[in-house]
Tab-separated table of C-alpha atoms and ligand atoms in Angstrom:
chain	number	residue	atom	x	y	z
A	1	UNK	CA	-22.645	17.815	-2.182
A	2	UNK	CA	-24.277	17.314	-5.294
A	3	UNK	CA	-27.156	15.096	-5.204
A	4	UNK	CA	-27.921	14.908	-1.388
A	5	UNK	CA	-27.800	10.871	-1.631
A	6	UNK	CA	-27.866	10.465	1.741
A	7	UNK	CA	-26.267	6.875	2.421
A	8	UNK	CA	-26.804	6.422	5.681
A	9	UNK	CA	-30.756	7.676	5.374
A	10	UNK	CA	-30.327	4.700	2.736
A	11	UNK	CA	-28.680	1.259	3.313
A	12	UNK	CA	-28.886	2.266	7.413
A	13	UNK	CA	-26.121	1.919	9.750
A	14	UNK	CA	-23.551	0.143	6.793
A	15	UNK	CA	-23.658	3.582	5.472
A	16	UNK	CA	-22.762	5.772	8.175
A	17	UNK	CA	-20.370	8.501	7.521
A	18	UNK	CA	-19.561	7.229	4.093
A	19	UNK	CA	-18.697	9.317	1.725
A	20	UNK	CA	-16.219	10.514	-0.688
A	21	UNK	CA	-14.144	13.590	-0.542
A	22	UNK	CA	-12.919	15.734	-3.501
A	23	UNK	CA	-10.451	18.478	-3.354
A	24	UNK	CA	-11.549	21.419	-4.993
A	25	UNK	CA	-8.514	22.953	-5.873
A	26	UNK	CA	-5.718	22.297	-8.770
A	27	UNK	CA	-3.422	19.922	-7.754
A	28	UNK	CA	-0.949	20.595	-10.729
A	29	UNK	CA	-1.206	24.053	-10.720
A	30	UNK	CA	-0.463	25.245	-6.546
A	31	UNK	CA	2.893	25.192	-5.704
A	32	UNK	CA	4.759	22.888	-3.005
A	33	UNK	CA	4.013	25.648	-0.413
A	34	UNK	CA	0.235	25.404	-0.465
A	35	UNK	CA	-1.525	24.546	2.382
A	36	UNK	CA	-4.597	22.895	1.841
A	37	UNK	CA	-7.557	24.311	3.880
A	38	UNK	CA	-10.397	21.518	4.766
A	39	UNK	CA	-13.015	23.505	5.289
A	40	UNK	CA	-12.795	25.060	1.554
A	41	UNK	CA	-10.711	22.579	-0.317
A	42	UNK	CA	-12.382	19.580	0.994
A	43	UNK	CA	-16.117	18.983	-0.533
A	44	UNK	CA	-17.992	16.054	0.822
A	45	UNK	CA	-19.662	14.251	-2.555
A	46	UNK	CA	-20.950	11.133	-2.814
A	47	UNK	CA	-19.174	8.507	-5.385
A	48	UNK	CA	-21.580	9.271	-8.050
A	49	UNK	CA	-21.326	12.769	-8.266
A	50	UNK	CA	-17.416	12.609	-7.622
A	51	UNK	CA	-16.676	10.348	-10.759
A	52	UNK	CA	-19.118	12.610	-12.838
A	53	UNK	CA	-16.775	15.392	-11.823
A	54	UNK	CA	-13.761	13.826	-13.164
A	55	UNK	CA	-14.891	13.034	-16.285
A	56	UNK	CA	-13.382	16.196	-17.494
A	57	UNK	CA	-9.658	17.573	-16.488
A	58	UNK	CA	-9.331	19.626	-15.267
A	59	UNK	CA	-12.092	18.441	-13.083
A	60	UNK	CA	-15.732	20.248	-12.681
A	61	UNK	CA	-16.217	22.587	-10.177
A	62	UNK	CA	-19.069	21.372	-7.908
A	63	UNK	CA	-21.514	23.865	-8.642
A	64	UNK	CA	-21.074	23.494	-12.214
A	65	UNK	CA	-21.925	19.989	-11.137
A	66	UNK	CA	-24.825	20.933	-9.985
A	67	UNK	CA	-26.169	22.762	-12.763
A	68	UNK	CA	-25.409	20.203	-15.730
A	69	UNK	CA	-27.549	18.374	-13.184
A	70	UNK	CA	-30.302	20.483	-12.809
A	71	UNK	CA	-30.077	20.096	-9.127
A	72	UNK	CA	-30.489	24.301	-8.004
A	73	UNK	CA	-29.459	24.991	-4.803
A	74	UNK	CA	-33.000	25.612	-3.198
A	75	UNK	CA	-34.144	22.150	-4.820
A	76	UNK	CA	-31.439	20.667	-2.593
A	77	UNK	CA	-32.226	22.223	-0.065
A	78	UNK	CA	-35.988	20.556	-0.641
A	79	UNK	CA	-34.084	16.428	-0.808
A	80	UNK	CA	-32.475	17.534	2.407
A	81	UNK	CA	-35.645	18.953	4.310
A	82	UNK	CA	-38.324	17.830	2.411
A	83	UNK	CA	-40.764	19.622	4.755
A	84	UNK	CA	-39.945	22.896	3.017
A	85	UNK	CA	-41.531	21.955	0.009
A	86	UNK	CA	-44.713	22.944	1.666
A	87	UNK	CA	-43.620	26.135	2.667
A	88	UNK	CA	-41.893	27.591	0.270
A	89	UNK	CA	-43.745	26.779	-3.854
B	101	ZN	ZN1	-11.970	14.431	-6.689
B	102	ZN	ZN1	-24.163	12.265	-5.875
């Protein structure tokens, strides 16, 4: 993820479990052979964030993403749990 929109969180039950996913690997340059692994080739990102990283080919990688965005990894960790704010400024 990018952003952390959390879409169930926000319209409710409509959306549960939506989300996009975006392979993280070069299509056009693996071979016919390549087996794609979902727990590392497949990124969950919401739609946003997923056409943002196909605005350039080939595509961002997420954590570029992430940084264009400002978003550092500890200040998603704060969208996710906001309780941590507290804890750890
Ligand atoms: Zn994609
Ligand atoms: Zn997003």
């Amino acid at each position: 993820m990018v952003c952390n929109f959390n879409f169930k969180r926000f319209f409710g039950e409509i959306g549960k479990e939506f989300i996009h996913v975006h392979y993280e690997i070069e299509i056009s340059t693996i071979g016919e052979d390549y087996e794609i692994n979902p727990i590392t080739d497949l990124k969950p990102i919401c739609p946003n964030c997923h056409a943002m990283l196909h605005k350039r080919k080939p595509a961002y990688l997420i954590d570029e993403l992430r940084e264009i965005a400002g978003f550092s990894v500890r200040e998603s960790i704060y969208i996710k749990f906001p309780c941590f704010k507290k804890l750890t400024i």
